[in-house]
Tab-separated table of C-alpha atoms in Angstrom:
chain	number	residue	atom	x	y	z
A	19	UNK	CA	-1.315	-20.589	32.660
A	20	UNK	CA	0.297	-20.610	29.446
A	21	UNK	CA	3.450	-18.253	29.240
A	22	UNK	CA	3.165	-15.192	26.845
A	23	UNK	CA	4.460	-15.403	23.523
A	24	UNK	CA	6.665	-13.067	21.984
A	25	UNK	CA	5.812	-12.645	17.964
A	26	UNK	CA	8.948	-12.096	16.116
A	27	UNK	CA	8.085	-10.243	12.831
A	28	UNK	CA	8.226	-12.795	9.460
A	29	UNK	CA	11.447	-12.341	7.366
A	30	UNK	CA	10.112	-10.104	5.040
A	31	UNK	CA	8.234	-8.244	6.914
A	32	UNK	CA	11.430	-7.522	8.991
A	33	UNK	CA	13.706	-6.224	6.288
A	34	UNK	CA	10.966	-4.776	4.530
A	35	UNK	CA	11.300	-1.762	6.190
A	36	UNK	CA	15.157	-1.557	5.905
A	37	UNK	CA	14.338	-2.162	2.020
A	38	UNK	CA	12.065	0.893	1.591
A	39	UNK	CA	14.854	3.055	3.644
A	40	UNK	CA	17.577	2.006	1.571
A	41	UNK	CA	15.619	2.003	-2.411
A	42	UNK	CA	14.381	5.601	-1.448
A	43	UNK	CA	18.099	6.771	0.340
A	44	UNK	CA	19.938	5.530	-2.269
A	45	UNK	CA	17.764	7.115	-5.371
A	46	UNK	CA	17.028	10.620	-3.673
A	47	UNK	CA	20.943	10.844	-3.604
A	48	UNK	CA	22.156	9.019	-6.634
A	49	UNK	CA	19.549	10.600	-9.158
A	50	UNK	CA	20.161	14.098	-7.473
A	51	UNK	CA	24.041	13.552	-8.315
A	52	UNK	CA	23.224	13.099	-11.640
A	53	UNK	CA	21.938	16.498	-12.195
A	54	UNK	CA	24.688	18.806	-11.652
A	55	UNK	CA	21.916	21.908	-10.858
A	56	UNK	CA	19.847	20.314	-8.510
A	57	UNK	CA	20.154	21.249	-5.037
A	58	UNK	CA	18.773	19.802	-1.945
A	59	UNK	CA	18.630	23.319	-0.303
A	60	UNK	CA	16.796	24.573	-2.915
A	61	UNK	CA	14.359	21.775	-4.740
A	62	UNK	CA	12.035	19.406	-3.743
A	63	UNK	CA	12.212	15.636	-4.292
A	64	UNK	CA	9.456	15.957	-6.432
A	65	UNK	CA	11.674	17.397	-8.858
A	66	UNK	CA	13.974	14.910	-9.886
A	67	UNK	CA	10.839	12.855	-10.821
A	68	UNK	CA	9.089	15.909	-13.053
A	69	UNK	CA	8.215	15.865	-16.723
A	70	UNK	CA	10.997	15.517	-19.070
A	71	UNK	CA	13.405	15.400	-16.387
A	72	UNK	CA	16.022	12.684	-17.371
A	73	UNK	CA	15.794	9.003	-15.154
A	74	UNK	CA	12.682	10.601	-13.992
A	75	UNK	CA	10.400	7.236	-14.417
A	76	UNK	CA	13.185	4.924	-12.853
A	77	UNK	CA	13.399	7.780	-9.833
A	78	UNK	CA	9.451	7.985	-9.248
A	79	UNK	CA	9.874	4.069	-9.244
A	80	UNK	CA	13.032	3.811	-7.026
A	81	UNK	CA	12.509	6.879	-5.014
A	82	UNK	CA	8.673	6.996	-4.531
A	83	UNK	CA	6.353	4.031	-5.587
A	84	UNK	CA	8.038	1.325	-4.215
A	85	UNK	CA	9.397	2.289	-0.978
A	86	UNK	CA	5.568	3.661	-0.522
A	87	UNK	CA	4.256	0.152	-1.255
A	88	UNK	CA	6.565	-1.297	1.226
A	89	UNK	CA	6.345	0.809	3.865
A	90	UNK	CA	2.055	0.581	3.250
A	91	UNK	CA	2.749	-3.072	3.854
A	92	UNK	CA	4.749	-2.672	6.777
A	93	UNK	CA	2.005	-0.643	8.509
A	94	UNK	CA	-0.444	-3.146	7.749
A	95	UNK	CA	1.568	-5.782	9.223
A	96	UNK	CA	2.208	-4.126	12.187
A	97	UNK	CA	-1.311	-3.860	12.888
A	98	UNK	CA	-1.653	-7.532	12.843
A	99	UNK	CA	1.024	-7.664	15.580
A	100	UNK	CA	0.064	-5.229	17.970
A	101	UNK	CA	-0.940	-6.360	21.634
A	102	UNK	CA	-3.871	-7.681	22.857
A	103	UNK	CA	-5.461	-5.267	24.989
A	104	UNK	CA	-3.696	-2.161	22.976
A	105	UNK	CA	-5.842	0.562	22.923
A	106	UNK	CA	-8.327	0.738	19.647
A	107	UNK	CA	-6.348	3.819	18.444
A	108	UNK	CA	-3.173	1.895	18.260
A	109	UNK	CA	-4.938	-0.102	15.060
A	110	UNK	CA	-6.404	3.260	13.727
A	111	UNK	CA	-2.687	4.791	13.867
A	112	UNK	CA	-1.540	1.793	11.948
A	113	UNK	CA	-3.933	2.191	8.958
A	114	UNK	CA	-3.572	6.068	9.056
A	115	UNK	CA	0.147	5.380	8.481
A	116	UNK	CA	-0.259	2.859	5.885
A	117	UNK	CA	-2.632	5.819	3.960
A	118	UNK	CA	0.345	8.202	4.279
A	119	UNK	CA	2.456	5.499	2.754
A	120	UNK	CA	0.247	4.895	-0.420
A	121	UNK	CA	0.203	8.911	-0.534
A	122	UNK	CA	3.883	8.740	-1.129
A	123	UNK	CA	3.502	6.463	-3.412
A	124	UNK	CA	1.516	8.071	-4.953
A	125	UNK	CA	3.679	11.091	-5.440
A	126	UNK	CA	5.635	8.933	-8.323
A	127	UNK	CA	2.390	8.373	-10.212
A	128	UNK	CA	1.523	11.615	-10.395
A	129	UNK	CA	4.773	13.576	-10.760
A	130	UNK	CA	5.140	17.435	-11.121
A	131	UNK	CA	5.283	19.438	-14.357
A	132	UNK	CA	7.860	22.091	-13.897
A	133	UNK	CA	6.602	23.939	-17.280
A	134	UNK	CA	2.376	23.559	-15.335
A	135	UNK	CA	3.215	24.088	-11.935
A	136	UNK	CA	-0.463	25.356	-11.047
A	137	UNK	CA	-2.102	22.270	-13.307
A	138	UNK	CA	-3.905	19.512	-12.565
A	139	UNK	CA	-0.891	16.999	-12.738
A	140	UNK	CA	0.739	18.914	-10.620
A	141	UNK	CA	-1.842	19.818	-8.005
A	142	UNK	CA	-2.702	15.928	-7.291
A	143	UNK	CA	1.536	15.519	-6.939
A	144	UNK	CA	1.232	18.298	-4.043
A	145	UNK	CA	-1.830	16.956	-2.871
A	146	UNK	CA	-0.235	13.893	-2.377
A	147	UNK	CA	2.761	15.362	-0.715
A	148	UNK	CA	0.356	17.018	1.726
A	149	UNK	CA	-1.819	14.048	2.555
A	150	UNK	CA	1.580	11.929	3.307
A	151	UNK	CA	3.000	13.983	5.446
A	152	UNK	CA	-0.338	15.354	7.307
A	153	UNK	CA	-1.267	11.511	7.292
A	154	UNK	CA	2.394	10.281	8.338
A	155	UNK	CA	1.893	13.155	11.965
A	156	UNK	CA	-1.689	12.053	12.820
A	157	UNK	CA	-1.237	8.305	12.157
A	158	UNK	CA	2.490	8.750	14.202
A	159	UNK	CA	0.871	10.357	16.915
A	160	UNK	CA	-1.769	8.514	17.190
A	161	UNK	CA	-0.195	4.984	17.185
A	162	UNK	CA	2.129	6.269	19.667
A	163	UNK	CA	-0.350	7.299	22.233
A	164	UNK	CA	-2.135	3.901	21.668
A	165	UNK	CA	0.924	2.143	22.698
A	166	UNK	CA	1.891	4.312	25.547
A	167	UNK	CA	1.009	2.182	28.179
A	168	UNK	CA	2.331	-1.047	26.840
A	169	UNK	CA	5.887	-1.572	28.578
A	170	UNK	CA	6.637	-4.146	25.585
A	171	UNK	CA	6.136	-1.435	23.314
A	172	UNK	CA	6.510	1.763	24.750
A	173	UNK	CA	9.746	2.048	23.298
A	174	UNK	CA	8.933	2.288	20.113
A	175	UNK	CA	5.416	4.373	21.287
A	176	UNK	CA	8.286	7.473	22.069
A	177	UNK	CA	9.740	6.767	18.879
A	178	UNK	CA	6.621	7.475	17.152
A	179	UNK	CA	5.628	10.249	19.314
A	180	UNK	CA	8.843	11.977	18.501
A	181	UNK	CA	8.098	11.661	15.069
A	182	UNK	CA	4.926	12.997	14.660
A	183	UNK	CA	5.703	15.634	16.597
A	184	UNK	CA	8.708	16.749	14.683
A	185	UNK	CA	6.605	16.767	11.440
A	186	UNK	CA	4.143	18.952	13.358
A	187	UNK	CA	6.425	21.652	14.525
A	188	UNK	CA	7.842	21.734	11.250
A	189	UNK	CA	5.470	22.701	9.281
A	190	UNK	CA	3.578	24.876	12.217
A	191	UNK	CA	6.863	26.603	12.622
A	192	UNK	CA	9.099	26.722	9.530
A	193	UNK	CA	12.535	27.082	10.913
A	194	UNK	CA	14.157	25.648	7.880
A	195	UNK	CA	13.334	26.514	3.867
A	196	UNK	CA	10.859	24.003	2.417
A	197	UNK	CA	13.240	21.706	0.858
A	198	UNK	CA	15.241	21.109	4.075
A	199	UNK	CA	12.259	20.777	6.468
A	200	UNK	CA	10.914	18.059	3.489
A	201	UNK	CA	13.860	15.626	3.950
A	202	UNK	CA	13.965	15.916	7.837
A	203	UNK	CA	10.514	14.759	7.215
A	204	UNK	CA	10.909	12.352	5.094
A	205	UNK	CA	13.847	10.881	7.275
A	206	UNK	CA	11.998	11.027	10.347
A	207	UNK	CA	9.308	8.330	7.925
A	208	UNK	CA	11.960	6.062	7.065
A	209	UNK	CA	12.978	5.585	10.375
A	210	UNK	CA	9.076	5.225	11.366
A	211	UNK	CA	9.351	2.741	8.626
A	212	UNK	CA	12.155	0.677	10.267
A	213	UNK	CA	11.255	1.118	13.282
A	214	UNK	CA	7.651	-0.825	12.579
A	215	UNK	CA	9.122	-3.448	10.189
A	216	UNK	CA	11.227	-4.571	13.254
A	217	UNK	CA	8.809	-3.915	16.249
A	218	UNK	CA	7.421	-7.251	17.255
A	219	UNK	CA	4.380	-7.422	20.285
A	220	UNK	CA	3.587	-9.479	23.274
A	221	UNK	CA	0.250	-12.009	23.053
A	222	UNK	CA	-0.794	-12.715	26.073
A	223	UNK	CA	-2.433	-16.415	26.898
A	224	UNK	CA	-4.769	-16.855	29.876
């Protein structure tokens, strides 16, 4: 009997994760210093990336499209090294989570329109926000539960439990104003984000 195998992640797909954290970290809280009367008790991300909002382009690059595209990628590649014998949802959590990732990246393509708040532009920017988020609990959840009995990877099964979970209490209970509850959210990603990019899996060899 062959011993099992332990697949590290490739270099990339290891700091890819890390990457995403860091581009999105660093441009939610450079570009908010840069505007003296923004306020991240009071306005959403979405914000610093609206209409005629200076930098906004190089934020909805820095802040949302790319680390969305990474983090998509991450997810994908994490479903390539789950274990054999995981439990089918495991793989559907992975490409639910990979959909909440494109939805934040979306959010930089279509960015708000502080002067059309109720118009179209606007609309598909929340939309966006709601499918990433909604997307991000389900796909947590489920990819948690799917790993659950793994002792490999029931580590980072709690992680993701704890995650989703957060996000769902959140929003089901708003103890904190909207903009706060966003970036506990969106922190409790990244770290999904890391988490994944570093999470390797056991392949086991009869």
């Amino acid at each position: 009997m062959n011993r099992p195998t332990v697949p590290s992640p490739a270099s990339f797909d290891r700091h890819a994760g890390w990457l995403a954290a860091a581009c999105c970290a660093i441009a939610v809280v450079g570009f908010a210093a840069t505007h003296a009367a923004f306020s991240h008790a009071q306005h959403p991300l979405g914000l610093l990336g609206a209409a005629d909002v200076p930098g906004a382009s190089a934020f909805n690059l820095l802040g949302f499209i790319a680390p969305g595209l990474l983090a998509a990628w991450v997810f994908v590649r994490l479903r390539a090294r789950l274990p054999v014998g995981a439990a089918r949802w495991a793989g559907i959590g992975c490409w639910m989570l990979a959909l909440s990732a494109l939805a934040f990246a979306a959010q930089g393509v279509w960015r708000l329109d502080p002067a059309d708040l109720d118009g179209p532009i606007s609309q598909r920017h929340a939309t966006m926000w709601l499918l990433w988020w909604l997307a991000f609990a389900a796909g947590a959840l489920v990819l948690g539960a799917g790993l659950l009995r793994d002792r490999i990877w029931r580590g980072v099964s709690i992680a993701f439990v704890i995650a989703g979970t957060v996000v769902v209490l959140l929003n089901a209970f708003p103890v904190f104003a909207g903009p706060i509850a966003q970036r506990v959210v969106l922190l409790a990603w990244l770290v999904c984000v890391v988490v994944a990019s570093r999470s390797g899996g056991v392949i086991r060899i009869a």
